XYZ file of C-alpha atoms in Angstrom:
581
model
C 10.683 45.086 -52.080
C 9.020 42.410 -49.922
C 9.006 42.866 -46.109
C 11.286 40.162 -44.784
C 11.207 41.303 -41.241
C 8.368 38.721 -40.674
C 8.488 35.049 -41.523
C 5.579 32.694 -41.453
C 6.471 29.594 -39.290
C 4.291 26.611 -38.245
C 2.910 28.053 -35.062
C 2.431 31.684 -36.150
C 4.518 34.692 -37.078
C 8.095 35.243 -35.710
C 8.992 38.855 -35.766
C 12.803 38.903 -36.530
C 13.237 42.621 -36.190
C 11.705 42.812 -32.762
C 13.728 39.754 -31.598
C 16.992 41.335 -32.841
C 16.170 44.672 -31.124
C 15.333 42.869 -27.871
C 18.561 40.822 -28.018
C 20.652 43.971 -28.763
C 19.026 45.870 -25.958
C 20.299 43.364 -23.296
C 23.535 44.216 -21.831
C 25.624 41.472 -20.310
C 27.736 41.616 -17.000
C 29.786 38.766 -15.501
C 28.442 39.170 -12.007
C 26.101 41.177 -9.821
C 29.046 43.206 -8.493
C 30.234 44.249 -11.967
C 26.741 45.288 -12.808
C 26.452 47.463 -9.728
C 29.701 49.097 -10.213
C 29.241 50.054 -13.985
C 29.314 53.678 -14.918
C 27.577 53.241 -18.164
C 24.111 52.106 -17.154
C 21.170 53.908 -18.744
C 17.550 53.936 -17.917
C 15.426 51.524 -19.755
C 18.215 49.042 -20.365
C 17.693 45.300 -19.654
C 20.723 43.826 -17.929
C 21.712 40.115 -17.824
C 24.148 38.995 -15.374
C 26.005 35.753 -16.087
C 26.465 34.734 -12.498
C 26.032 36.076 -8.909
C 29.686 35.843 -7.681
C 31.309 34.207 -10.744
C 30.203 33.284 -14.373
C 27.889 30.269 -14.546
C 27.664 29.774 -10.698
C 23.793 29.560 -11.214
C 23.183 32.913 -9.883
C 22.434 34.733 -13.167
C 19.524 37.383 -13.435
C 17.699 39.678 -15.504
C 17.115 43.266 -14.499
C 15.417 46.290 -15.676
C 17.203 49.572 -15.196
C 14.782 52.376 -14.201
C 14.387 55.514 -12.208
C 14.523 55.032 -8.526
C 11.276 55.989 -6.532
C 10.732 56.870 -2.941
C 9.120 53.527 -2.271
C 12.157 51.459 -3.596
C 14.101 49.814 -0.836
C 17.505 48.721 -2.009
C 18.192 45.085 -0.906
C 20.795 44.216 -3.607
C 18.694 41.200 -4.425
C 15.471 42.248 -6.088
C 16.290 46.115 -6.058
C 19.861 46.736 -6.963
C 21.577 49.924 -6.037
C 23.769 51.234 -8.874
C 26.688 53.772 -9.273
C 24.109 56.347 -10.430
C 22.117 56.630 -7.378
C 19.186 58.029 -9.303
C 18.688 54.484 -10.961
C 18.088 50.976 -9.683
C 18.064 47.609 -11.192
C 14.857 45.734 -10.710
C 14.926 41.889 -10.917
C 12.371 40.953 -13.607
C 12.649 37.244 -13.794
C 9.395 35.354 -13.488
C 11.317 32.504 -11.958
C 13.976 33.307 -9.398
C 17.227 31.436 -8.514
C 18.328 30.849 -4.997
C 21.860 31.688 -6.189
C 20.687 35.052 -7.136
C 20.132 35.507 -3.465
C 23.514 34.402 -2.442
C 23.046 30.550 -1.930
C 26.175 28.516 -2.454
C 24.907 25.008 -2.638
C 28.360 23.850 -1.804
C 27.339 21.325 1.145
C 29.124 23.484 3.727
C 27.624 26.982 3.655
C 24.403 27.518 5.552
C 22.073 28.676 2.820
C 18.915 29.261 4.788
C 18.797 33.100 4.568
C 19.347 33.050 0.834
C 16.626 30.464 0.399
C 14.182 32.343 2.592
C 14.816 35.572 0.566
C 14.100 33.648 -2.653
C 10.905 32.354 -1.291
C 9.757 35.783 -0.075
C 9.556 36.916 -3.645
C 6.368 34.787 -4.090
C 7.665 33.410 -7.438
C 8.642 30.075 -8.679
C 12.142 29.161 -7.705
C 15.170 27.284 -9.189
C 17.646 25.425 -7.181
C 20.764 24.977 -9.530
C 22.233 21.551 -8.934
C 24.157 21.338 -5.615
C 23.807 20.487 -1.855
C 22.125 23.242 0.218
C 22.736 23.128 3.902
C 19.931 24.645 6.090
C 19.973 25.321 9.688
C 16.256 26.074 10.088
C 13.087 24.886 8.651
C 11.971 26.343 5.297
C 8.357 27.785 5.011
C 6.461 27.930 1.799
C 3.555 30.101 2.543
C 2.564 31.418 -0.874
C 0.100 29.708 -3.293
C 0.995 28.520 -6.861
C 4.636 28.424 -6.174
C 6.787 26.000 -8.404
C 10.103 24.862 -7.063
C 12.553 23.298 -9.677
C 15.137 21.283 -7.841
C 17.386 20.154 -10.541
C 18.072 16.983 -8.511
C 19.641 19.118 -5.785
C 19.728 18.034 -2.121
C 18.586 19.910 0.970
C 20.779 19.010 4.003
C 19.073 19.971 7.312
C 21.205 20.346 10.296
C 18.298 20.751 12.640
C 15.539 18.533 13.905
C 12.477 20.502 12.904
C 10.559 19.872 9.579
C 12.725 20.436 6.640
C 9.905 22.060 4.691
C 6.554 23.324 5.975
C 4.369 23.741 2.808
C 1.482 26.009 3.881
C 0.370 27.308 0.513
C -1.963 25.733 -1.863
C -1.120 24.420 -5.343
C 2.508 24.337 -4.666
C 4.661 22.077 -6.900
C 8.027 20.728 -5.697
C 10.090 18.722 -8.351
C 13.494 17.067 -7.985
C 14.465 18.640 -4.711
C 15.861 15.876 -2.581
C 16.455 15.928 1.322
C 19.035 14.036 3.294
C 19.303 14.588 6.973
C 17.794 14.128 10.396
C 14.799 16.648 10.064
C 11.567 15.826 11.766
C 9.565 15.356 8.538
C 11.010 16.093 5.167
C 7.957 17.808 3.435
C 5.149 18.650 5.906
C 2.222 19.580 3.579
C -0.473 21.486 5.222
C -1.749 22.957 1.921
C -3.956 21.264 -0.657
C -3.642 20.551 -4.383
C 0.067 20.396 -3.966
C 2.404 18.006 -5.979
C 5.639 16.599 -4.640
C 7.427 14.942 -7.467
C 10.672 12.970 -8.536
C 12.771 13.131 -5.449
C 14.491 11.079 -2.830
C 14.259 11.633 0.861
C 16.655 9.922 3.342
C 17.243 9.574 7.083
C 14.514 11.791 8.398
C 13.540 11.281 12.050
C 9.795 10.670 11.091
C 8.120 10.453 7.722
C 9.672 11.524 4.467
C 6.384 13.262 3.606
C 3.357 14.127 5.895
C 0.236 15.082 4.122
C -2.288 16.993 6.234
C -4.099 18.831 3.374
C -6.235 17.252 0.742
C -6.184 16.531 -3.002
C -2.416 16.297 -2.918
C -0.342 14.217 -5.226
C 2.948 12.435 -4.496
C 4.549 11.013 -7.538
C 7.928 9.444 -7.978
C 9.163 9.798 -4.449
C 11.640 7.337 -2.781
C 12.192 7.208 1.042
C 15.288 5.455 2.232
C 15.709 4.580 5.927
C 13.397 7.347 7.202
C 12.298 6.957 10.794
C 8.634 6.477 10.021
C 6.983 6.346 6.613
C 7.558 7.253 2.967
C 4.192 9.092 2.998
C 1.872 9.570 5.917
C -1.609 11.023 5.721
C -2.942 12.729 8.931
C -5.714 14.932 10.350
C -8.410 15.696 7.832
C -6.401 14.623 4.758
C -8.644 13.324 2.047
C -8.386 12.474 -1.775
C -4.597 12.299 -1.655
C -2.891 10.207 -4.362
C 0.449 8.610 -3.723
C 1.852 6.885 -6.934
C 5.095 5.450 -8.403
C 6.745 5.821 -5.001
C 9.094 3.618 -2.995
C 9.616 2.957 0.675
C 13.110 1.289 1.323
C 13.732 0.105 4.769
C 11.404 2.819 6.423
C 11.246 2.060 9.956
C 7.449 2.293 10.850
C 5.274 1.831 7.866
C 5.781 2.027 4.075
C 2.660 4.262 3.361
C 0.094 5.175 6.055
C -3.175 6.866 6.840
C -4.189 7.864 10.268
C -7.433 8.666 12.002
C -10.041 10.829 10.242
C -8.359 10.701 6.821
C -10.554 9.609 3.885
C -10.215 8.224 0.241
C -6.367 7.805 0.153
C -4.945 6.027 -2.752
C -1.684 4.233 -3.032
C -0.913 3.326 -6.797
C 2.001 1.514 -8.191
C 4.036 1.800 -5.014
C 6.706 -0.478 -3.763
C 8.007 -1.423 -0.330
C 11.171 -3.199 0.633
C 11.981 -4.557 4.110
C 9.653 -2.139 5.761
C 9.608 -2.031 9.638
C 12.306 -2.042 12.156
C 12.133 -3.447 15.627
C 13.782 -0.404 17.183
C 10.317 0.958 16.992
C 8.491 -1.387 19.318
C 5.078 -1.273 17.433
C 3.231 -2.828 14.368
C 4.711 -2.153 11.108
C 2.826 -2.289 7.732
C 3.745 -1.761 4.105
C 0.300 -0.171 3.600
C -1.437 0.987 6.775
C -5.147 2.092 6.989
C -6.260 3.185 10.441
C -9.815 4.834 10.839
C -9.549 5.718 7.186
C -12.473 4.837 4.891
C -12.520 4.216 1.128
C -8.838 3.585 0.708
C -7.113 1.909 -2.279
C -3.993 -0.071 -2.800
C -3.583 -0.621 -6.520
C -0.696 -2.314 -8.454
C 1.613 -2.216 -5.467
C 4.362 -4.692 -4.473
C 6.127 -5.523 -1.233
C 9.259 -7.625 -0.668
C 10.841 -9.033 2.509
C 14.239 -10.715 2.395
C 17.477 -11.298 4.551
C 18.206 -7.597 4.693
C 15.208 -6.965 6.867
C 16.081 -5.676 10.340
C 13.730 -8.112 11.999
C 15.826 -10.966 11.043
C 18.504 -10.073 13.581
C 16.574 -8.055 16.239
C 13.364 -8.539 18.118
C 11.019 -6.435 20.177
C 7.820 -7.002 22.316
C 5.216 -5.557 20.074
C 6.715 -5.528 16.517
C 4.872 -7.482 13.703
C 5.382 -6.913 9.977
C 2.386 -6.698 7.803
C 1.741 -6.368 4.081
C -1.632 -4.437 4.319
C -3.258 -3.512 7.587
C -6.926 -2.468 7.615
C -7.900 -1.188 11.073
C -11.407 0.232 11.722
C -11.472 1.337 8.132
C -14.346 0.551 5.788
C -14.478 -0.032 2.045
C -10.862 -0.524 1.497
C -9.905 -2.071 -1.892
C -6.601 -3.883 -2.428
C -6.360 -4.543 -6.020
C -3.436 -6.153 -7.939
C -1.089 -6.155 -4.691
C 1.828 -8.585 -4.545
C 3.607 -9.258 -1.225
C 6.647 -11.770 -1.556
C 8.483 -13.290 1.329
C 11.954 -14.533 0.087
C 13.359 -17.804 1.416
C 15.997 -15.775 3.298
C 13.433 -13.948 5.316
C 13.242 -15.280 8.859
C 11.906 -12.650 11.191
C 12.065 -12.982 15.042
C 8.595 -11.499 15.347
C 5.432 -12.427 13.518
C 4.918 -11.304 9.897
C 1.497 -11.383 8.222
C 0.337 -10.915 4.729
C -2.634 -9.073 5.700
C -4.469 -7.768 8.922
C -8.086 -6.767 8.737
C -9.671 -5.819 12.025
C -13.092 -4.306 12.924
C -13.467 -3.105 9.457
C -16.355 -3.580 6.844
C -16.479 -4.533 3.181
C -12.649 -5.043 2.540
C -12.013 -6.389 -0.973
C -8.783 -8.143 -1.740
C -8.781 -8.804 -5.478
C -6.258 -9.890 -8.300
C -3.680 -10.054 -5.672
C -0.723 -12.524 -4.941
C 0.675 -13.568 -1.460
C 3.733 -15.593 -1.945
C 5.584 -16.986 1.089
C 8.797 -18.750 0.365
C 10.035 -18.464 3.935
C 10.394 -21.539 5.994
C 9.921 -19.369 9.289
C 6.852 -20.383 11.296
C 6.348 -16.686 12.087
C 5.625 -15.819 8.410
C 2.546 -16.010 6.241
C -0.675 -15.707 8.045
C -3.824 -13.602 7.285
C -5.147 -12.233 10.489
C -8.844 -11.158 10.315
C -11.636 -10.019 12.579
C -13.692 -8.151 9.935
C -15.910 -8.578 7.024
C -13.519 -9.191 4.024
C -13.588 -10.753 0.607
C -10.903 -12.431 -1.454
C -11.482 -12.556 -5.271
C -9.145 -13.996 -7.955
C -6.032 -14.115 -5.687
C -3.017 -16.327 -5.624
C -1.936 -17.675 -2.266
C 1.122 -19.671 -1.547
C 1.795 -21.065 1.906
C -0.339 -18.414 3.692
C -3.116 -19.292 6.166
C -5.994 -17.408 7.795
C -6.095 -16.834 11.502
C -8.927 -15.242 13.575
C -8.460 -12.683 16.336
C -9.198 -14.446 19.495
C -12.849 -14.142 20.596
C -13.956 -12.626 17.205
C -15.696 -14.397 14.231
C -13.351 -14.212 11.262
C -16.169 -13.034 8.955
C -14.505 -13.672 5.793
C -17.463 -13.240 3.448
C -16.087 -14.545 0.216
C -13.161 -16.475 -1.163
C -13.781 -16.781 -4.934
C -11.783 -17.841 -8.019
C -8.493 -18.080 -5.881
C -5.616 -20.306 -6.551
C -4.427 -21.591 -3.118
C -1.419 -23.865 -2.583
C -0.123 -25.048 0.707
C 3.242 -26.967 0.747
C 4.361 -26.497 4.414
C 1.558 -24.948 6.661
C -0.984 -27.294 8.505
C -4.089 -25.575 7.091
C -5.334 -22.751 5.036
C -8.056 -21.487 7.371
C -9.322 -22.259 10.863
C -12.457 -20.375 11.773
C -12.684 -21.235 15.404
C -15.563 -19.175 16.242
C -18.081 -18.617 13.359
C -17.948 -18.365 9.604
C -21.253 -16.868 8.632
C -23.050 -16.193 5.348
C -19.695 -16.798 3.498
C -19.292 -17.790 -0.165
C -16.393 -20.077 -0.979
C -16.654 -20.713 -4.744
C -14.494 -21.568 -7.737
C -11.201 -22.011 -5.860
C -8.380 -24.463 -6.345
C -6.961 -25.788 -3.168
C -3.738 -27.754 -3.452
C -2.168 -29.279 -0.171
C 0.229 -31.775 0.896
C 0.072 -35.129 2.674
C 0.435 -33.629 6.173
C -2.010 -30.862 5.809
C -4.539 -31.191 8.582
C -7.331 -29.600 6.575
C -7.949 -26.855 4.008
C -10.815 -25.191 5.898
C -12.154 -25.853 9.414
C -15.080 -23.667 10.541
C -18.251 -23.416 12.637
C -20.061 -22.816 9.319
C -23.326 -20.826 9.484
C -25.461 -20.405 6.392
C -22.514 -20.778 4.003
C -22.350 -21.814 0.432
C -19.166 -23.834 -0.630
C -19.396 -24.442 -4.387
C -17.345 -25.542 -7.415
C -14.093 -25.846 -5.411
C -11.274 -28.384 -5.811
C -9.752 -29.692 -2.647
C -6.632 -31.801 -3.577
C -4.288 -33.594 -1.192
C -4.449 -33.580 2.672
C -5.670 -35.189 5.698
C -9.013 -33.560 5.436
C -10.720 -31.415 2.679
C -13.335 -29.679 4.938
C -14.002 -29.920 8.548
C -17.355 -28.980 9.940
C -16.679 -27.859 13.522
C -18.171 -25.755 16.400
C -17.636 -22.462 18.057
C -14.599 -22.928 20.407
C -16.068 -20.701 22.937
C -19.521 -22.210 22.819
C -19.661 -25.957 22.355
C -23.447 -26.025 21.570
C -22.863 -23.738 18.672
C -22.259 -26.171 15.767
C -22.187 -25.898 11.922
C -25.568 -25.363 10.372
C -27.507 -24.322 7.204
C -24.466 -24.871 5.011
C -24.322 -26.306 1.500
C -21.393 -28.061 -0.105
C -22.056 -28.300 -3.820
C -20.374 -29.198 -7.133
C -17.018 -29.635 -5.472
C -14.312 -32.055 -6.260
C -12.326 -33.940 -3.402
C -9.149 -35.700 -4.253
C -6.612 -37.619 -2.201
C -7.822 -36.552 1.287
C -7.605 -39.121 4.139
C -11.167 -37.851 5.090
C -12.740 -35.974 2.237
C -15.133 -34.265 4.539
C -14.829 -34.514 8.362
C -18.225 -33.836 9.802
C -17.316 -33.418 13.407
C -19.998 -31.070 14.705
C -23.123 -30.079 13.008
C -26.834 -29.433 13.751
C -28.736 -32.400 12.671
C -30.471 -32.229 9.305
C -29.386 -28.639 8.531
C -26.373 -29.269 6.250
C -26.087 -30.581 2.624
C -23.433 -32.146 0.439
C -24.749 -32.033 -3.176
C -23.471 -33.181 -6.530
C -19.767 -33.611 -5.382
C -17.081 -35.772 -6.900
C -14.799 -37.906 -4.826
C -11.663 -39.276 -6.555
C -8.155 -40.586 -5.779
C -7.436 -42.267 -2.384
C -8.970 -41.821 0.995
C -9.953 -43.646 4.256
C -13.314 -41.916 4.396
C -15.379 -40.090 2.003
C -17.380 -38.742 4.926
C -16.069 -39.060 8.468
C -18.873 -38.219 10.784
C -19.854 -38.083 14.520
C -23.390 -38.282 15.801
C -25.436 -35.697 13.980
C -26.559 -36.421 10.462
C -26.872 -34.319 7.135
C -28.125 -34.707 3.771
C -25.938 -36.093 0.956
C -27.419 -36.194 -2.510
C -26.396 -36.905 -6.147
C -22.766 -37.275 -5.441
C -20.547 -39.635 -7.315
C -17.144 -41.227 -7.497
C -14.495 -41.632 -10.202
C -11.438 -43.763 -9.694
C -11.939 -43.714 -5.971
C -10.113 -46.073 -3.669
C -11.188 -46.307 -0.082
C -8.632 -47.736 2.233
C -10.747 -48.631 5.282
C -12.594 -51.828 6.283
C -15.772 -50.006 5.327
C -14.754 -49.654 1.754
C -17.406 -52.255 0.492
C -20.196 -51.250 2.443
C -20.164 -47.613 3.406
C -18.602 -44.379 1.958
C -20.163 -42.637 4.841
C -18.777 -43.850 8.245
C -20.128 -43.007 11.583
C -18.343 -43.433 14.932
C -20.295 -44.315 18.037
C -23.980 -45.309 17.876
C -25.932 -44.833 14.796
C -28.914 -42.681 15.334
C -32.408 -43.658 14.242
C -32.901 -40.410 12.412
C -29.785 -40.874 10.388
C -30.772 -44.524 9.680
C -34.146 -43.321 8.321
C -32.446 -40.666 6.163
C -29.957 -43.163 4.762
C -32.649 -45.465 3.715
C -34.804 -42.610 2.304
C -31.923 -41.319 0.092
C -30.903 -44.753 -1.166
C -33.521 -46.981 -2.875
C -31.472 -50.013 -2.203
C -31.915 -49.607 1.508
C -28.338 -50.773 2.038
C -27.648 -50.033 5.670
C -25.212 -47.199 6.296
C -24.393 -46.740 2.659
C -25.061 -43.464 0.589
C -24.564 -43.598 -3.103
C -21.448 -41.656 -4.138
């Protein structure tokens, strides 16, 4: 007869006989108390309790009955004393359950002792679904611990950290926190994972990462006193992804001094910042933290923002702040100001201060607010914008600093309410402004005004405004005027003055191969010093001034001899004051 005790299955051999014997060897008891009081227990039995105090209360356990030794300490948790005092029941579950240790999870009973006893086993832990009140902080000191929360909630009644995670490679999944602890999870360990949970109402941040190589994934922070996730100390190479900061009161996500290589990926911020904290507020905040990343993130501000109805001295609300932090990349970030957003303090899309090589790429800054406080980009650092969409935002320099925007390339910029897009009052040096579409409105003062130094302005469209470009000088040094700058292959349309050449160093600036179209009063509106204009042309151009028939280039005050010579040299017809366009 064939041996049918073994059947071949897809993944190997399943031994029916052994499985049957193991099942039969397990004896079942309703509760831990009924197991302890049994008089029919034998050495070698495996006992399964169906609950701690009652059936299906979540405190079931698996125990091996064996002979008691002198080293056994009966705690009625992991070592169970039995009626036959020569025997004990030893907890043999690989994963322990806090209800095996007496936790109630009823939202009333203080479960801190039971939870600490479970953690002391050094094993992975299950929290059956429930609400667990704790009167003290919870320490996770062991490495390689996994906590399965089953969407349970910890309710701290103290103001310490709810959890101090001191071990490495700890994973916490679906264990929520709701209460006024200091931090929710304070992670000192490294290679830890905090996943799929919600943290509400902490005094400070929902999660504080001090260790490195940690992952926060799928965490939502609601109305926490500081941030959703903060990185501090020597934290580095931490990844925060798929996480949400909802009305957090300081920042959405932050890094602090000496951190490095922190990434925020696919994260969302909603109405971040609260004037009850009298300081700056950012959705994504980098401070003395190099090599950071914001990727595929989104921020929204609307009428639910606390700043609409309250004000403080120092508060301001920022999409991304980069402060003394080099090599930060912001990629595919979208910040959106709804038309109902009207904060009493200033609100900026981006602040970049004292930082080098910041790159803003593939991002959208959409300002639908009518508030004058909303929509500026504040910069005192080397920064590049590439392939971005900007709607009703403008660039403002820090007083006394050169803006140092190094590149604006392939951007779509539309201004319907602001007076300008960029005013570089001090210096714009070695910048490339290329391939952009600027769309303005009739009352726009200018798209870009700058003390240009060695800049290239190429392949742009400047459409509708009082001025397209304004060549200016350093506000703090009147003798420092625009120089060594080339405007090439650009289209100027429907600007009162296509180019306003107010201040420039004579003979150092060039306008080459540009197209002028639409209606204007001046193609070039200039003052004193001259520059080169070559190979430019017009198409359907109407010039509204008295100079329309004789000059597309108009000078105020006295015509200088140098300029007169250059005009004649560039124009074979020798028509005085006229440059071919």
